[in-house]
Amino acid sequence: MVRKLLRIQHLFAQLTGRLRSEEDEFEILSSLHPSPAVCGFPTEEAQLLIAETEVFDRGMYAGPVGWFGGGESDFAVGIRSALVEQELGALIYAGTGIDEGSNPYLEWDELELKTSKECLSVNAYIHRKRLLAIHQVA
């Protein structure tokens, strides 16, 4: 289904089921990652193409985020995130669904839209940290 958010929308699917044993949780999670939305499909071919063409390491981008425990688990794909390091700033992770018919300019606009809220949040976080540091020195 389509999940509409304030500024963007996503294709969304919620999977539920009953496991034969708790040991199956990690196997199922591993089989779902990386998702076609962030890697492409078929997965193995897409991973090879990404490794050959991207000039950077994706780092922690698009990993599963969630928890296991008590016979239950809940995970989502971390498709937009930030790694904030004091004194260094932030790396903001996001992507677009590029395919054969994609317009690079429209994809770039989509990427800027997707990251604009994260940029504001990271800037606010860094600004608060600086204010706290200045206050502690004074």
C-alpha atoms as a PDB file:
ATOM      1  CA  MET A   1       0.000   0.000   0.000  1.00  0.00           C
ATOM      2  CA  VAL A   2       1.041   3.630  -0.208  1.00  0.00           C
ATOM      3  CA  ARG A   3       1.848   5.262   3.125  1.00  0.00           C
ATOM      4  CA  LYS A   4       1.400   9.024   2.840  1.00  0.00           C
ATOM      5  CA  LEU A   5       3.417  11.242   5.147  1.00  0.00           C
ATOM      6  CA  LEU A   6       3.388  15.023   5.441  1.00  0.00           C
ATOM      7  CA  ARG A   7       5.894  15.716   2.649  1.00  0.00           C
ATOM      8  CA  ILE A   8       6.495  12.364   0.943  1.00  0.00           C
ATOM      9  CA  GLN A   9       4.965   8.947   0.435  1.00  0.00           C
ATOM     10  CA  HIS A  10       6.343   5.400   0.461  1.00  0.00           C
ATOM     11  CA  LEU A  11       5.334   1.963  -0.654  1.00  0.00           C
ATOM     12  CA  PHE A  12       4.636   0.122   2.596  1.00  0.00           C
ATOM     13  CA  ALA A  13       4.112  -3.505   3.519  1.00  0.00           C
ATOM     14  CA  GLN A  14       3.685  -4.946   6.983  1.00  0.00           C
ATOM     15  CA  LEU A  15       4.555  -8.613   7.354  1.00  0.00           C
ATOM     16  CA  THR A  16       3.289 -10.700  10.232  1.00  0.00           C
ATOM     17  CA  GLY A  17       3.558 -14.375  10.966  1.00  0.00           C
ATOM     18  CA  ARG A  18       4.297 -17.039  13.530  1.00  0.00           C
ATOM     19  CA  LEU A  19       7.788 -18.527  13.740  1.00  0.00           C
ATOM     20  CA  ARG A  20       8.450 -22.200  14.269  1.00  0.00           C
ATOM     21  CA  SER A  21      11.185 -21.250  16.742  1.00  0.00           C
ATOM     22  CA  GLU A  22      12.873 -18.107  18.078  1.00  0.00           C
ATOM     23  CA  GLU A  23      16.053 -19.097  16.241  1.00  0.00           C
ATOM     24  CA  ASP A  24      14.278 -18.317  12.942  1.00  0.00           C
ATOM     25  CA  GLU A  25      14.095 -14.572  13.724  1.00  0.00           C
ATOM     26  CA  PHE A  26      17.655 -13.723  12.688  1.00  0.00           C
ATOM     27  CA  GLU A  27      17.481 -15.930   9.587  1.00  0.00           C
ATOM     28  CA  ILE A  28      14.306 -14.204   8.398  1.00  0.00           C
ATOM     29  CA  LEU A  29      15.707 -10.731   9.094  1.00  0.00           C
ATOM     30  CA  SER A  30      18.911 -11.599   7.224  1.00  0.00           C
ATOM     31  CA  SER A  31      16.928 -12.827   4.219  1.00  0.00           C
ATOM     32  CA  LEU A  32      14.989  -9.537   4.021  1.00  0.00           C
ATOM     33  CA  HIS A  33      18.097  -7.317   4.110  1.00  0.00           C
ATOM     34  CA  PRO A  34      19.037  -5.509   1.995  1.00  0.00           C
ATOM     35  CA  SER A  35      15.553  -4.742   0.753  1.00  0.00           C
ATOM     36  CA  PRO A  36      14.925  -4.170  -2.967  1.00  0.00           C
ATOM     37  CA  ALA A  37      14.021  -0.558  -2.125  1.00  0.00           C
ATOM     38  CA  VAL A  38      17.604   0.208  -1.095  1.00  0.00           C
ATOM     39  CA  CYS A  39      19.599  -2.311  -3.100  1.00  0.00           C
ATOM     40  CA  GLY A  40      17.669  -3.194  -6.213  1.00  0.00           C
ATOM     41  CA  PHE A  41      16.494  -6.482  -7.595  1.00  0.00           C
ATOM     42  CA  PRO A  42      17.677  -9.123  -8.236  1.00  0.00           C
ATOM     43  CA  THR A  43      19.712  -8.512  -5.095  1.00  0.00           C
ATOM     44  CA  GLU A  44      22.999 -10.183  -6.041  1.00  0.00           C
ATOM     45  CA  GLU A  45      23.211  -8.434  -9.417  1.00  0.00           C
ATOM     46  CA  ALA A  46      22.255  -5.093  -7.869  1.00  0.00           C
ATOM     47  CA  GLN A  47      24.901  -5.462  -5.134  1.00  0.00           C
ATOM     48  CA  LEU A  48      27.577  -6.102  -7.764  1.00  0.00           C
ATOM     49  CA  LEU A  49      26.497  -3.070  -9.801  1.00  0.00           C
ATOM     50  CA  ILE A  50      26.508  -0.850  -6.692  1.00  0.00           C
ATOM     51  CA  ALA A  51      29.979  -2.072  -5.696  1.00  0.00           C
ATOM     52  CA  GLU A  52      31.283  -1.360  -9.217  1.00  0.00           C
ATOM     53  CA  THR A  53      29.712   2.077  -9.720  1.00  0.00           C
ATOM     54  CA  GLU A  54      29.420   3.868  -6.370  1.00  0.00           C
ATOM     55  CA  VAL A  55      32.503   5.822  -5.381  1.00  0.00           C
ATOM     56  CA  PHE A  56      31.746   5.763  -1.640  1.00  0.00           C
ATOM     57  CA  ASP A  57      30.978   3.293   1.123  1.00  0.00           C
ATOM     58  CA  ARG A  58      27.315   3.323   2.165  1.00  0.00           C
ATOM     59  CA  GLY A  59      28.352   2.705   5.752  1.00  0.00           C
ATOM     60  CA  MET A  60      25.336   2.159   7.984  1.00  0.00           C
ATOM     61  CA  TYR A  61      22.790   3.321   5.388  1.00  0.00           C
ATOM     62  CA  ALA A  62      19.564   1.339   5.189  1.00  0.00           C
ATOM     63  CA  GLY A  63      20.251  -1.316   7.777  1.00  0.00           C
ATOM     64  CA  PRO A  64      17.444  -2.934   9.746  1.00  0.00           C
ATOM     65  CA  VAL A  65      16.422  -1.022  12.873  1.00  0.00           C
ATOM     66  CA  GLY A  66      14.441  -2.728  15.621  1.00  0.00           C
ATOM     67  CA  TRP A  67      14.558  -5.356  18.343  1.00  0.00           C
ATOM     68  CA  PHE A  68      14.342  -9.059  19.156  1.00  0.00           C
ATOM     69  CA  GLY A  69      13.090 -10.329  22.483  1.00  0.00           C
ATOM     70  CA  GLY A  70      10.509 -12.321  24.397  1.00  0.00           C
ATOM     71  CA  GLY A  71       9.470 -14.300  21.331  1.00  0.00           C
ATOM     72  CA  GLU A  72       8.667 -11.105  19.419  1.00  0.00           C
ATOM     73  CA  SER A  73      10.521  -8.760  17.101  1.00  0.00           C
ATOM     74  CA  ASP A  74       9.810  -5.538  15.265  1.00  0.00           C
ATOM     75  CA  PHE A  75      12.032  -4.123  12.510  1.00  0.00           C
ATOM     76  CA  ALA A  76      11.948  -1.403   9.879  1.00  0.00           C
ATOM     77  CA  VAL A  77      14.398  -0.376   7.178  1.00  0.00           C
ATOM     78  CA  GLY A  78      16.456   2.640   8.340  1.00  0.00           C
ATOM     79  CA  ILE A  79      16.264   4.465   5.017  1.00  0.00           C
ATOM     80  CA  ARG A  80      16.850   7.940   6.425  1.00  0.00           C
ATOM     81  CA  SER A  81      19.243   8.415   9.288  1.00  0.00           C
ATOM     82  CA  ALA A  82      22.141  10.531  10.479  1.00  0.00           C
ATOM     83  CA  LEU A  83      25.450   9.837  12.152  1.00  0.00           C
ATOM     84  CA  VAL A  84      26.307  12.853  14.304  1.00  0.00           C
ATOM     85  CA  GLU A  85      29.846  13.204  15.631  1.00  0.00           C
ATOM     86  CA  GLN A  86      30.959  15.982  17.911  1.00  0.00           C
ATOM     87  CA  GLU A  87      33.447  18.311  16.212  1.00  0.00           C
ATOM     88  CA  LEU A  88      32.840  16.621  12.836  1.00  0.00           C
ATOM     89  CA  GLY A  89      29.197  17.406  12.105  1.00  0.00           C
ATOM     90  CA  ALA A  90      26.866  14.854  10.577  1.00  0.00           C
ATOM     91  CA  LEU A  91      26.527  12.375   7.756  1.00  0.00           C
ATOM     92  CA  ILE A  92      22.932  12.223   6.564  1.00  0.00           C
ATOM     93  CA  TYR A  93      21.913   9.020   4.822  1.00  0.00           C
ATOM     94  CA  ALA A  94      19.077   8.931   2.271  1.00  0.00           C
ATOM     95  CA  GLY A  95      18.468   7.714  -1.245  1.00  0.00           C
ATOM     96  CA  THR A  96      16.103   7.688  -4.180  1.00  0.00           C
ATOM     97  CA  GLY A  97      14.596   4.938  -6.310  1.00  0.00           C
ATOM     98  CA  ILE A  98      16.680   5.275  -9.456  1.00  0.00           C
ATOM     99  CA  ASP A  99      15.770   3.078 -12.408  1.00  0.00           C
ATOM    100  CA  GLU A 100      16.254   3.083 -16.174  1.00  0.00           C
ATOM    101  CA  GLY A 101      13.694   5.866 -16.758  1.00  0.00           C
ATOM    102  CA  SER A 102      14.811   8.156 -13.922  1.00  0.00           C
ATOM    103  CA  ASN A 103      15.461  11.846 -14.464  1.00  0.00           C
ATOM    104  CA  PRO A 104      18.634  12.721 -12.495  1.00  0.00           C
ATOM    105  CA  TYR A 105      17.425  16.273 -11.784  1.00  0.00           C
ATOM    106  CA  LEU A 106      14.108  15.077 -10.383  1.00  0.00           C
ATOM    107  CA  GLU A 107      15.895  12.402  -8.328  1.00  0.00           C
ATOM    108  CA  TRP A 108      18.166  15.096  -6.863  1.00  0.00           C
ATOM    109  CA  ASP A 109      15.123  17.243  -5.980  1.00  0.00           C
ATOM    110  CA  GLU A 110      13.551  14.211  -4.289  1.00  0.00           C
ATOM    111  CA  LEU A 111      16.742  13.583  -2.316  1.00  0.00           C
ATOM    112  CA  GLU A 112      16.854  17.200  -1.137  1.00  0.00           C
ATOM    113  CA  LEU A 113      13.219  16.976  -0.051  1.00  0.00           C
ATOM    114  CA  LYS A 114      13.883  13.729   1.838  1.00  0.00           C
ATOM    115  CA  THR A 115      16.921  15.120   3.674  1.00  0.00           C
ATOM    116  CA  SER A 116      15.668  18.642   4.401  1.00  0.00           C
ATOM    117  CA  LYS A 117      13.973  17.684   7.681  1.00  0.00           C
ATOM    118  CA  GLU A 118      17.000  15.677   8.832  1.00  0.00           C
ATOM    119  CA  CYS A 119      19.287  18.628   8.020  1.00  0.00           C
ATOM    120  CA  LEU A 120      17.146  20.925  10.157  1.00  0.00           C
ATOM    121  CA  SER A 121      17.087  18.401  13.015  1.00  0.00           C
ATOM    122  CA  VAL A 122      20.858  17.857  12.912  1.00  0.00           C
ATOM    123  CA  ASN A 123      21.525  21.618  12.772  1.00  0.00           C
ATOM    124  CA  ALA A 124      19.247  22.145  15.786  1.00  0.00           C
ATOM    125  CA  TYR A 125      21.029  19.336  17.675  1.00  0.00           C
ATOM    126  CA  ILE A 126      24.500  20.728  16.920  1.00  0.00           C
ATOM    127  CA  HIS A 127      23.376  24.258  17.845  1.00  0.00           C
ATOM    128  CA  ARG A 128      21.994  23.013  21.213  1.00  0.00           C
ATOM    129  CA  LYS A 129      25.260  21.161  21.934  1.00  0.00           C
ATOM    130  CA  ARG A 130      27.267  24.335  21.213  1.00  0.00           C
ATOM    131  CA  LEU A 131      25.025  26.421  23.450  1.00  0.00           C
ATOM    132  CA  LEU A 132      25.417  23.890  26.269  1.00  0.00           C
ATOM    133  CA  ALA A 133      29.203  23.891  25.820  1.00  0.00           C
ATOM    134  CA  ILE A 134      29.339  27.712  25.869  1.00  0.00           C
ATOM    135  CA  HIS A 135      27.122  27.789  28.962  1.00  0.00           C
ATOM    136  CA  GLN A 136      29.317  25.263  30.781  1.00  0.00           C
ATOM    137  CA  VAL A 137      32.488  27.266  30.031  1.00  0.00           C
ATOM    138  CA  ALA A 138      30.967  30.587  31.148  1.00  0.00           C
END
